[in-house]
Amino acid sequence: MKYWDSPVIRQLANRITPASYETAVDGLWTSILSLYFTVQQGYAIEAQVEPNAGSRKRCNITVSPFHHQHGLRKRIFCENKRQSGENDEKVWNAAQKQVRGYLEESKSNEDLYAIVGVGCFVRFYQWKAGPKEMPEILRAQVQDDHDKIHDQLLELRSKITPAFR
């Protein structure tokens, strides 16, 4: 099922206004991610989670695949901001810097992924484990670009799914 086929997702997206708080954007992305990364498939979606044990920072949402030998490992970090910042590059840069801090602090040797949502706009990034680079891989709008976002989420799922559970 594509996320935009869900009346729940459409309503969550359409309810986001400039007056909405960041939690509305968190709710939208938690709901979208839960369609692509299900508990039945071996994923945990968690809110307000530290990037690494002992950290004082908290990421809005993380997605962690389960591996029988290693347990849950955070692979996708999602940071969201309220809609009023959609057209403000300073808001985007601050959110990108914030999620980059989570990725650095996670101390993973694997490639990681970041999703930054500002209102109903989103940017996807890949964190390269070796060179510590974070290239943007998609810039989209939740309502208008739902097919592109759907394809990107399927690709992320294929990249973070452990070969052996």
PDB file of C-alpha atoms in Angstrom:
ATOM      1  CA  MET A   1       0.000   0.000   0.000  1.00  0.00           C
ATOM      2  CA  LYS A   2       1.298   3.437  -0.899  1.00  0.00           C
ATOM      3  CA  TYR A   3       1.025   5.911   1.958  1.00  0.00           C
ATOM      4  CA  TRP A   4      -1.096   8.375  -0.043  1.00  0.00           C
ATOM      5  CA  ASP A   5      -3.725   5.637  -0.528  1.00  0.00           C
ATOM      6  CA  SER A   6      -4.436   5.868   3.201  1.00  0.00           C
ATOM      7  CA  PRO A   7      -7.197   8.328   4.173  1.00  0.00           C
ATOM      8  CA  VAL A   8      -5.526   8.600   7.587  1.00  0.00           C
ATOM      9  CA  ILE A   9      -2.240   9.798   6.061  1.00  0.00           C
ATOM     10  CA  ARG A  10      -4.056  12.223   3.757  1.00  0.00           C
ATOM     11  CA  GLN A  11      -5.940  13.715   6.685  1.00  0.00           C
ATOM     12  CA  LEU A  12      -2.783  14.016   8.811  1.00  0.00           C
ATOM     13  CA  ALA A  13      -1.007  15.807   5.947  1.00  0.00           C
ATOM     14  CA  ASN A  14      -3.938  18.084   5.171  1.00  0.00           C
ATOM     15  CA  ARG A  15      -4.264  19.099   8.838  1.00  0.00           C
ATOM     16  CA  ILE A  16      -0.746  20.548   8.920  1.00  0.00           C
ATOM     17  CA  THR A  17      -0.950  24.345   8.800  1.00  0.00           C
ATOM     18  CA  PRO A  18       1.478  27.177   9.600  1.00  0.00           C
ATOM     19  CA  ALA A  19      -0.009  27.200  13.112  1.00  0.00           C
ATOM     20  CA  SER A  20       0.644  23.461  13.643  1.00  0.00           C
ATOM     21  CA  TYR A  21       3.327  22.412  16.082  1.00  0.00           C
ATOM     22  CA  GLU A  22       6.228  20.115  15.243  1.00  0.00           C
ATOM     23  CA  THR A  23       4.323  17.227  16.835  1.00  0.00           C
ATOM     24  CA  ALA A  24       1.835  17.291  13.925  1.00  0.00           C
ATOM     25  CA  VAL A  25       4.718  16.690  11.505  1.00  0.00           C
ATOM     26  CA  ASP A  26       6.060  13.961  13.823  1.00  0.00           C
ATOM     27  CA  GLY A  27       2.634  12.286  13.761  1.00  0.00           C
ATOM     28  CA  LEU A  28       2.533  12.367   9.970  1.00  0.00           C
ATOM     29  CA  TRP A  29       5.991  10.813   9.624  1.00  0.00           C
ATOM     30  CA  THR A  30       5.424   8.217  12.345  1.00  0.00           C
ATOM     31  CA  SER A  31       2.298   7.113  10.473  1.00  0.00           C
ATOM     32  CA  ILE A  32       4.002   7.071   7.066  1.00  0.00           C
ATOM     33  CA  LEU A  33       7.035   5.164   8.350  1.00  0.00           C
ATOM     34  CA  SER A  34       4.841   2.610  10.142  1.00  0.00           C
ATOM     35  CA  LEU A  35       3.403   1.555   6.767  1.00  0.00           C
ATOM     36  CA  TYR A  36       6.842   0.777   5.330  1.00  0.00           C
ATOM     37  CA  PHE A  37       8.667  -0.475   8.430  1.00  0.00           C
ATOM     38  CA  THR A  38       6.288  -2.735  10.337  1.00  0.00           C
ATOM     39  CA  VAL A  39       6.803  -4.654  13.552  1.00  0.00           C
ATOM     40  CA  GLN A  40       5.719  -7.797  11.678  1.00  0.00           C
ATOM     41  CA  GLN A  41       8.638  -7.264   9.283  1.00  0.00           C
ATOM     42  CA  GLY A  42      11.069  -6.779  12.172  1.00  0.00           C
ATOM     43  CA  TYR A  43      11.310  -2.990  12.558  1.00  0.00           C
ATOM     44  CA  ALA A  44      10.930  -0.700  15.538  1.00  0.00           C
ATOM     45  CA  ILE A  45       9.803   2.893  15.136  1.00  0.00           C
ATOM     46  CA  GLU A  46      10.621   4.920  18.213  1.00  0.00           C
ATOM     47  CA  ALA A  47      10.015   8.519  19.229  1.00  0.00           C
ATOM     48  CA  GLN A  48      12.356  10.820  21.145  1.00  0.00           C
ATOM     49  CA  VAL A  49      15.234   8.340  21.157  1.00  0.00           C
ATOM     50  CA  GLU A  50      18.880   9.096  21.908  1.00  0.00           C
ATOM     51  CA  PRO A  51      21.207   8.438  18.948  1.00  0.00           C
ATOM     52  CA  ASN A  52      23.566   6.481  21.193  1.00  0.00           C
ATOM     53  CA  ALA A  53      23.316   5.213  24.769  1.00  0.00           C
ATOM     54  CA  GLY A  54      24.064   7.997  27.218  1.00  0.00           C
ATOM     55  CA  SER A  55      23.382  10.831  24.787  1.00  0.00           C
ATOM     56  CA  ARG A  56      21.467  13.887  25.952  1.00  0.00           C
ATOM     57  CA  LYS A  57      20.135  14.486  22.448  1.00  0.00           C
ATOM     58  CA  ARG A  58      16.796  13.105  21.286  1.00  0.00           C
ATOM     59  CA  CYS A  59      15.854  12.435  17.676  1.00  0.00           C
ATOM     60  CA  ASN A  60      12.162  12.876  16.792  1.00  0.00           C
ATOM     61  CA  ILE A  61      11.831   9.414  15.206  1.00  0.00           C
ATOM     62  CA  THR A  62      14.165   6.497  14.531  1.00  0.00           C
ATOM     63  CA  VAL A  63      13.673   3.318  12.511  1.00  0.00           C
ATOM     64  CA  SER A  64      15.623   0.261  13.633  1.00  0.00           C
ATOM     65  CA  PRO A  65      15.649  -3.138  11.945  1.00  0.00           C
ATOM     66  CA  PHE A  66      15.956  -6.150  14.245  1.00  0.00           C
ATOM     67  CA  HIS A  67      18.775  -8.640  13.786  1.00  0.00           C
ATOM     68  CA  HIS A  68      18.825 -11.793  15.914  1.00  0.00           C
ATOM     69  CA  GLN A  69      22.543 -11.383  16.770  1.00  0.00           C
ATOM     70  CA  HIS A  70      22.743  -7.606  17.120  1.00  0.00           C
ATOM     71  CA  GLY A  71      19.249  -6.650  18.263  1.00  0.00           C
ATOM     72  CA  LEU A  72      17.854  -3.293  17.156  1.00  0.00           C
ATOM     73  CA  ARG A  73      20.194  -0.915  15.327  1.00  0.00           C
ATOM     74  CA  LYS A  74      19.101   2.599  14.441  1.00  0.00           C
ATOM     75  CA  ARG A  75      19.429   3.096  10.675  1.00  0.00           C
ATOM     76  CA  ILE A  76      16.990   5.918   9.850  1.00  0.00           C
ATOM     77  CA  PHE A  77      16.858   9.175  11.805  1.00  0.00           C
ATOM     78  CA  CYS A  78      13.927  11.523  11.208  1.00  0.00           C
ATOM     79  CA  GLU A  79      13.931  15.141  12.400  1.00  0.00           C
ATOM     80  CA  ASN A  80      10.880  17.336  11.839  1.00  0.00           C
ATOM     81  CA  LYS A  81      10.035  21.018  12.103  1.00  0.00           C
ATOM     82  CA  ARG A  82       6.758  22.923  11.944  1.00  0.00           C
ATOM     83  CA  GLN A  83       5.285  24.085   8.645  1.00  0.00           C
ATOM     84  CA  SER A  84       6.019  27.761   9.188  1.00  0.00           C
ATOM     85  CA  GLY A  85       9.655  27.038   8.230  1.00  0.00           C
ATOM     86  CA  GLU A  86       8.942  25.333   4.885  1.00  0.00           C
ATOM     87  CA  ASN A  87      10.315  28.197   2.795  1.00  0.00           C
ATOM     88  CA  ASP A  88      13.088  29.219   5.176  1.00  0.00           C
ATOM     89  CA  GLU A  89      16.473  27.769   4.215  1.00  0.00           C
ATOM     90  CA  LYS A  90      17.763  28.601   7.725  1.00  0.00           C
ATOM     91  CA  VAL A  91      15.175  26.201   9.203  1.00  0.00           C
ATOM     92  CA  TRP A  92      16.211  23.485   6.746  1.00  0.00           C
ATOM     93  CA  ASN A  93      19.910  24.035   7.465  1.00  0.00           C
ATOM     94  CA  ALA A  94      19.334  23.919  11.231  1.00  0.00           C
ATOM     95  CA  ALA A  95      17.310  20.696  10.947  1.00  0.00           C
ATOM     96  CA  GLN A  96      19.946  19.148   8.681  1.00  0.00           C
ATOM     97  CA  LYS A  97      22.683  20.125  11.146  1.00  0.00           C
ATOM     98  CA  GLN A  98      20.640  18.666  14.004  1.00  0.00           C
ATOM     99  CA  VAL A  99      20.116  15.309  12.283  1.00  0.00           C
ATOM    100  CA  ARG A 100      23.772  15.244  11.195  1.00  0.00           C
ATOM    101  CA  GLY A 101      24.688  15.500  14.883  1.00  0.00           C
ATOM    102  CA  TYR A 102      22.542  12.434  15.612  1.00  0.00           C
ATOM    103  CA  LEU A 103      24.206  10.498  12.804  1.00  0.00           C
ATOM    104  CA  GLU A 104      27.693  11.433  14.016  1.00  0.00           C
ATOM    105  CA  GLU A 105      26.811  10.502  17.572  1.00  0.00           C
ATOM    106  CA  SER A 106      25.386   7.120  16.563  1.00  0.00           C
ATOM    107  CA  LYS A 107      28.933   5.873  15.860  1.00  0.00           C
ATOM    108  CA  SER A 108      27.700   3.383  13.274  1.00  0.00           C
ATOM    109  CA  ASN A 109      30.006   1.685  10.740  1.00  0.00           C
ATOM    110  CA  GLU A 110      26.999   1.239   8.431  1.00  0.00           C
ATOM    111  CA  ASP A 111      25.482   3.716   6.023  1.00  0.00           C
ATOM    112  CA  LEU A 112      22.615   5.516   7.733  1.00  0.00           C
ATOM    113  CA  TYR A 113      19.732   7.548   6.388  1.00  0.00           C
ATOM    114  CA  ALA A 114      18.104  10.788   7.456  1.00  0.00           C
ATOM    115  CA  ILE A 115      14.683  12.195   6.755  1.00  0.00           C
ATOM    116  CA  VAL A 116      14.109  15.877   7.462  1.00  0.00           C
ATOM    117  CA  GLY A 117      10.486  16.986   7.331  1.00  0.00           C
ATOM    118  CA  VAL A 118       9.462  20.631   7.511  1.00  0.00           C
ATOM    119  CA  GLY A 119       5.698  20.841   7.330  1.00  0.00           C
ATOM    120  CA  CYS A 120       4.702  18.752   4.319  1.00  0.00           C
ATOM    121  CA  PHE A 121       8.072  19.061   2.594  1.00  0.00           C
ATOM    122  CA  VAL A 122      10.791  16.463   3.066  1.00  0.00           C
ATOM    123  CA  ARG A 123      14.423  15.849   2.224  1.00  0.00           C
ATOM    124  CA  PHE A 124      16.139  12.467   2.350  1.00  0.00           C
ATOM    125  CA  TYR A 125      19.867  12.063   2.999  1.00  0.00           C
ATOM    126  CA  GLN A 126      22.360   9.215   3.081  1.00  0.00           C
ATOM    127  CA  TRP A 127      25.127   9.241   5.704  1.00  0.00           C
ATOM    128  CA  LYS A 128      28.182   7.529   4.271  1.00  0.00           C
ATOM    129  CA  ALA A 129      29.923   5.641   7.068  1.00  0.00           C
ATOM    130  CA  GLY A 130      33.447   6.001   5.709  1.00  0.00           C
ATOM    131  CA  PRO A 131      33.884   9.604   4.588  1.00  0.00           C
ATOM    132  CA  LYS A 132      31.124  10.995   6.874  1.00  0.00           C
ATOM    133  CA  GLU A 133      29.352  12.678   3.991  1.00  0.00           C
ATOM    134  CA  MET A 134      25.620  13.373   3.873  1.00  0.00           C
ATOM    135  CA  PRO A 135      24.442  13.844   0.280  1.00  0.00           C
ATOM    136  CA  GLU A 136      20.812  14.717  -0.343  1.00  0.00           C
ATOM    137  CA  ILE A 137      19.057  11.932  -2.247  1.00  0.00           C
ATOM    138  CA  LEU A 138      15.533  13.346  -2.608  1.00  0.00           C
ATOM    139  CA  ARG A 139      13.670  16.613  -2.079  1.00  0.00           C
ATOM    140  CA  ALA A 140       9.876  16.276  -2.236  1.00  0.00           C
ATOM    141  CA  GLN A 141       6.436  17.379  -1.072  1.00  0.00           C
ATOM    142  CA  VAL A 142       4.270  14.821   0.763  1.00  0.00           C
ATOM    143  CA  GLN A 143       1.053  15.406  -1.198  1.00  0.00           C
ATOM    144  CA  ASP A 144       2.417  16.178  -4.675  1.00  0.00           C
ATOM    145  CA  ASP A 145       5.390  13.798  -4.806  1.00  0.00           C
ATOM    146  CA  HIS A 146       3.909  10.782  -3.035  1.00  0.00           C
ATOM    147  CA  ASP A 147       5.057   8.327  -5.734  1.00  0.00           C
ATOM    148  CA  LYS A 148       8.685   9.508  -5.454  1.00  0.00           C
ATOM    149  CA  ILE A 149       8.557   9.331  -1.650  1.00  0.00           C
ATOM    150  CA  HIS A 150       6.951   5.876  -1.793  1.00  0.00           C
ATOM    151  CA  ASP A 151       9.749   4.622  -4.061  1.00  0.00           C
ATOM    152  CA  GLN A 152      12.397   6.182  -1.810  1.00  0.00           C
ATOM    153  CA  LEU A 153      10.941   4.521   1.293  1.00  0.00           C
ATOM    154  CA  LEU A 154      10.908   1.139  -0.459  1.00  0.00           C
ATOM    155  CA  GLU A 155      14.534   1.668  -1.445  1.00  0.00           C
ATOM    156  CA  LEU A 156      15.489   2.596   2.129  1.00  0.00           C
ATOM    157  CA  ARG A 157      13.743  -0.515   3.414  1.00  0.00           C
ATOM    158  CA  SER A 158      15.716  -2.704   1.009  1.00  0.00           C
ATOM    159  CA  LYS A 159      18.977  -1.042   2.063  1.00  0.00           C
ATOM    160  CA  ILE A 160      18.501  -1.376   5.827  1.00  0.00           C
ATOM    161  CA  THR A 161      16.964  -4.847   5.965  1.00  0.00           C
ATOM    162  CA  PRO A 162      19.524  -7.276   7.429  1.00  0.00           C
ATOM    163  CA  ALA A 163      20.467 -10.138   5.123  1.00  0.00           C
ATOM    164  CA  PHE A 164      20.010 -12.570   7.996  1.00  0.00           C
ATOM    165  CA  ARG A 165      17.490 -11.812  10.683  1.00  0.00           C
TER     166      ARG A 165
END
